[in-house]
Amino acid sequence: MAAGIKDKVAILGMGCSRFGERWNDNAEDLMIEAYVEALADAGIEKSSIDAAWFGTGIEEEHVGKSAVPLSMALRLPNIPVTRVENYCASGSEAFRGAVYAVASGACDIALALGVEKLKDTGYGGLPQRNRGSVNDLFWANASAPGSFAQLASAYSAKHGVNKDDMKRAMAHISVKSHDNGSRNPKAHLRNKINEEKVMNAPMIAEPLGLFDCCGVSDGSACAIVTTPEIAKSLGKKDLVTVKAMQLSASNGTEAQHNSWDGSHFVTTRAAANRAYKEAGISKPRDQISLFEVHDCFSITEFVTMEDLFISEEGNAVNDVMNGFYDADGKIPCQIDGGLKCFGHPIGASGLRMIYEMYLQMQGRAGERQRQDEPVFGMTHNLGGFPHQNVCSITIVGKEGA
């Protein structure tokens, strides 16, 4: 049987660009910004990197095909570089490639970098060029807000949550994330908001209002990984190691069969179950210290609390309103501001989430630092729509935990 990758790979260094409307910078500038920080944090020379993985989602709009743009931007020394794309989980896919390469023994040191530069495209949201026959068949007239609004309606119907309670819970999520993001100098949006403003904002797709939706940003994030033994030989202490990485992809059942009721993410539950098993976590509500989830919409974060088995099914509304997931709550969610305040440069988001967990584990998160010494951090990176998606779960933590 597969033994998994728990504690076989350590994060040597990470970097993250400032996210936002980076009109005066191109994708290469953003890549370099994240990479320079990661390389300095790792304390190594470029020549030590054996291979690299490059995540980007809508490459036609900025860097173009292949992994060559990463190799050129960073002037990598003709090493293997692989471009990966898996919807909005592309950044996590780059990290998974680098982690697996080190865990397998194929590389001593590997790099993962994700980037997206979309603000220059002229679209208010994500660009909608033709994305292939599967999308044409199943996403022909879909919009992201509309699809996730249907998730909210299905959840409310299944669990008997009335409209006002659901709306206030989603508003609490948005207010909480903006409060957290206000303390993050790399976030796109750093403005605090209140519940009244969220509740009275223009409706985008019932019940999702303006502040229930994340925006699009430009940004990049980077990780350098190695074995714990090599990290220690380089003088690193208090290592942050990878405990689990699991990916789940829709198989068509949600889109093509009425056995799915539309109220949850099948892939999140599958990936979470496997990740907890790989990491040796049996009681996530008690053992996870903090986490980042794919809050493309406030309802996504809300439903994900249950799909990750933190809140009991049907009870997320109570945990949210009781502050369980606030920065000073039992398990902070989006302590860096999340997609809600960073925006969503597709190829970068997954790595940006891991970057925050890494900083928190090392006590380097500044004003956002959780004071109770986090042990396990989890990230949830989702791509696609509720009925057709991929979900990537990563758990990192202190070595030996």
Tab-separated table of N, CA, C and O in Angstrom, residues 11 14 240 288-293 332-336 350-365 368-369 374-380 394-398:
chain	number	residue	atom	x	y	z
A	11	ILE	N	9.304	22.562	3.514
A	11	ILE	CA	9.306	23.834	2.776
A	11	ILE	C	10.580	24.583	3.158
A	11	ILE	O	10.783	24.933	4.325
A	14	MET	N	9.600	30.388	0.870
A	14	MET	CA	8.427	30.800	0.107
A	14	MET	C	8.449	32.297	-0.130
A	14	MET	O	9.087	33.060	0.600
A	240	VAL	N	8.799	23.322	8.638
A	240	VAL	CA	7.400	23.138	8.239
A	240	VAL	C	7.406	22.072	7.155
A	240	VAL	O	8.020	22.249	6.101
A	288	ILE	N	-6.835	20.584	13.620
A	288	ILE	CA	-6.429	21.630	12.674
A	288	ILE	C	-6.330	22.969	13.410
A	288	ILE	O	-7.241	23.363	14.136
A	289	SER	N	-5.218	23.668	13.218
A	289	SER	CA	-4.993	24.937	13.919
A	289	SER	C	-5.619	26.123	13.195
A	289	SER	O	-6.157	27.041	13.830
A	290	LEU	N	-5.517	26.139	11.888
A	290	LEU	CA	-6.068	27.219	11.079
A	290	LEU	C	-6.070	26.758	9.626
A	290	LEU	O	-5.371	25.809	9.264
A	291	PHE	N	-6.857	27.406	8.806
A	291	PHE	CA	-6.906	26.978	7.419
A	291	PHE	C	-7.353	28.091	6.490
A	291	PHE	O	-7.926	29.097	6.909
A	292	GLU	N	-7.040	27.876	5.221
A	292	GLU	CA	-7.441	28.750	4.122
A	292	GLU	C	-8.304	27.926	3.184
A	292	GLU	O	-7.943	26.797	2.834
A	293	VAL	N	-9.448	28.461	2.795
A	293	VAL	CA	-10.297	27.748	1.851
A	293	VAL	C	-10.548	28.632	0.632
A	293	VAL	O	-10.249	29.819	0.627
A	332	PRO	N	-9.201	29.729	13.045
A	332	PRO	CA	-9.306	30.835	12.092
A	332	PRO	C	-9.325	30.345	10.649
A	332	PRO	O	-8.556	29.462	10.268
A	333	CYS	N	-10.223	30.922	9.875
A	333	CYS	CA	-10.301	30.630	8.440
A	333	CYS	C	-10.085	31.927	7.680
A	333	CYS	O	-10.727	32.936	7.976
A	334	GLN	N	-9.175	31.905	6.730
A	334	GLN	CA	-8.814	33.098	5.945
A	334	GLN	C	-8.181	34.165	6.840
A	334	GLN	O	-8.524	35.336	6.768
A	335	ILE	N	-7.232	33.767	7.648
A	335	ILE	CA	-6.615	34.728	8.562
A	335	ILE	C	-5.801	35.780	7.807
A	335	ILE	O	-5.485	36.838	8.345
A	336	ASP	N	-5.493	35.504	6.532
A	336	ASP	CA	-4.769	36.498	5.725
A	336	ASP	C	-5.705	37.364	4.883
A	336	ASP	O	-5.263	38.304	4.230
A	350	GLY	N	-3.519	29.003	-4.925
A	350	GLY	CA	-3.193	27.840	-4.096
A	350	GLY	C	-1.889	28.003	-3.354
A	350	GLY	O	-1.776	27.664	-2.164
A	351	LEU	N	-0.878	28.523	-4.018
A	351	LEU	CA	0.424	28.741	-3.377
A	351	LEU	C	0.353	29.895	-2.380
A	351	LEU	O	1.025	29.870	-1.349
A	352	ARG	N	-0.473	30.891	-2.673
A	352	ARG	CA	-0.646	31.998	-1.715
A	352	ARG	C	-1.222	31.488	-0.405
A	352	ARG	O	-0.826	31.915	0.681
A	353	MET	N	-2.155	30.541	-0.478
A	353	MET	CA	-2.723	29.960	0.738
A	353	MET	C	-1.653	29.238	1.558
A	353	MET	O	-1.574	29.391	2.784
A	354	ILE	N	-0.820	28.444	0.887
A	354	ILE	CA	0.237	27.700	1.579
A	354	ILE	C	1.258	28.666	2.190
A	354	ILE	O	1.783	28.430	3.283
A	355	TYR	N	1.518	29.768	1.491
A	355	TYR	CA	2.438	30.798	1.984
A	355	TYR	C	1.992	31.306	3.359
A	355	TYR	O	2.812	31.443	4.279
A	356	GLU	N	0.691	31.546	3.520
A	356	GLU	CA	0.203	32.032	4.813
A	356	GLU	C	0.347	30.972	5.895
A	356	GLU	O	0.741	31.277	7.033
A	357	MET	N	0.056	29.722	5.568
A	357	MET	CA	0.220	28.649	6.555
A	357	MET	C	1.686	28.535	6.981
A	357	MET	O	2.000	28.359	8.158
A	358	TYR	N	2.574	28.649	6.023
A	358	TYR	CA	4.018	28.574	6.277
A	358	TYR	C	4.459	29.696	7.221
A	358	TYR	O	5.166	29.464	8.212
A	359	LEU	N	4.012	30.928	6.948
A	359	LEU	CA	4.370	32.049	7.811
A	359	LEU	C	3.819	31.858	9.219
A	359	LEU	O	4.503	32.122	10.211
A	360	GLN	N	2.582	31.413	9.312
A	360	GLN	CA	1.966	31.217	10.622
A	360	GLN	C	2.710	30.157	11.427
A	360	GLN	O	2.933	30.318	12.638
A	361	MET	N	3.111	29.067	10.763
A	361	MET	CA	3.828	27.993	11.462
A	361	MET	C	5.175	28.466	12.008
A	361	MET	O	5.675	27.965	13.007
A	362	GLN	N	5.760	29.446	11.323
A	362	GLN	CA	7.065	29.949	11.740
A	362	GLN	C	6.978	31.214	12.599
A	362	GLN	O	8.002	31.788	12.951
A	363	GLY	N	5.760	31.641	12.913
A	363	GLY	CA	5.600	32.824	13.755
A	363	GLY	C	6.009	34.108	13.070
A	363	GLY	O	6.432	35.065	13.724
A	364	ARG	N	5.838	34.167	11.732
A	364	ARG	CA	6.319	35.309	10.949
A	364	ARG	C	5.202	36.066	10.239
A	364	ARG	O	5.445	36.763	9.259
A	365	ALA	N	3.970	35.960	10.741
A	365	ALA	CA	2.835	36.549	10.033
A	365	ALA	C	2.489	37.962	10.501
A	365	ALA	O	1.435	38.494	10.142
A	368	ARG	N	-1.026	39.543	11.829
A	368	ARG	CA	-2.005	38.459	11.690
A	368	ARG	C	-1.637	37.231	12.511
A	368	ARG	O	-2.408	36.266	12.559
A	369	GLN	N	-0.461	37.232	13.125
A	369	GLN	CA	0.054	36.015	13.737
A	369	GLN	C	-0.879	35.444	14.795
A	369	GLN	O	-1.298	36.135	15.720
A	374	PRO	N	0.397	27.542	16.100
A	374	PRO	CA	-0.273	26.610	15.192
A	374	PRO	C	0.570	25.359	14.946
A	374	PRO	O	1.799	25.423	14.856
A	375	VAL	N	-0.096	24.225	14.851
A	375	VAL	CA	0.577	22.943	14.626
A	375	VAL	C	0.282	22.408	13.234
A	375	VAL	O	1.183	21.987	12.512
A	376	PHE	N	-0.997	22.402	12.844
A	376	PHE	CA	-1.409	21.938	11.517
A	376	PHE	C	-2.152	23.056	10.794
A	376	PHE	O	-3.061	23.684	11.361
A	377	GLY	N	-1.777	23.298	9.548
A	377	GLY	CA	-2.483	24.251	8.702
A	377	GLY	C	-2.966	23.555	7.444
A	377	GLY	O	-2.232	22.750	6.855
A	378	MET	N	-4.179	23.857	7.031
A	378	MET	CA	-4.764	23.198	5.865
A	378	MET	C	-5.190	24.229	4.825
A	378	MET	O	-5.667	25.308	5.174
A	379	THR	N	-4.993	23.889	3.546
A	379	THR	CA	-5.485	24.737	2.463
A	379	THR	C	-6.413	23.930	1.575
A	379	THR	O	-6.228	22.734	1.354
A	380	HIS	N	-7.426	24.618	1.060
A	380	HIS	CA	-8.449	24.022	0.199
A	380	HIS	C	-8.552	24.893	-1.043
A	380	HIS	O	-8.912	26.056	-0.965
A	394	THR	N	-4.209	20.525	0.855
A	394	THR	CA	-2.836	20.416	1.349
A	394	THR	C	-2.841	20.614	2.860
A	394	THR	O	-3.499	21.526	3.363
A	395	ILE	N	-2.133	19.770	3.571
A	395	ILE	CA	-1.943	19.939	5.014
A	395	ILE	C	-0.457	20.045	5.298
A	395	ILE	O	0.323	19.180	4.869
A	396	VAL	N	-0.063	21.127	5.943
A	396	VAL	CA	1.327	21.307	6.362
A	396	VAL	C	1.345	21.467	7.868
A	396	VAL	O	0.326	21.696	8.518
A	397	GLY	N	2.526	21.307	8.454
A	397	GLY	CA	2.609	21.446	9.894
A	397	GLY	C	4.041	21.332	10.389
A	397	GLY	O	4.984	21.171	9.606
A	398	LYS	N	4.183	21.400	11.678
A	398	LYS	CA	5.508	21.304	12.281
A	398	LYS	C	6.031	19.894	12.158
A	398	LYS	O	5.287	18.921	12.304
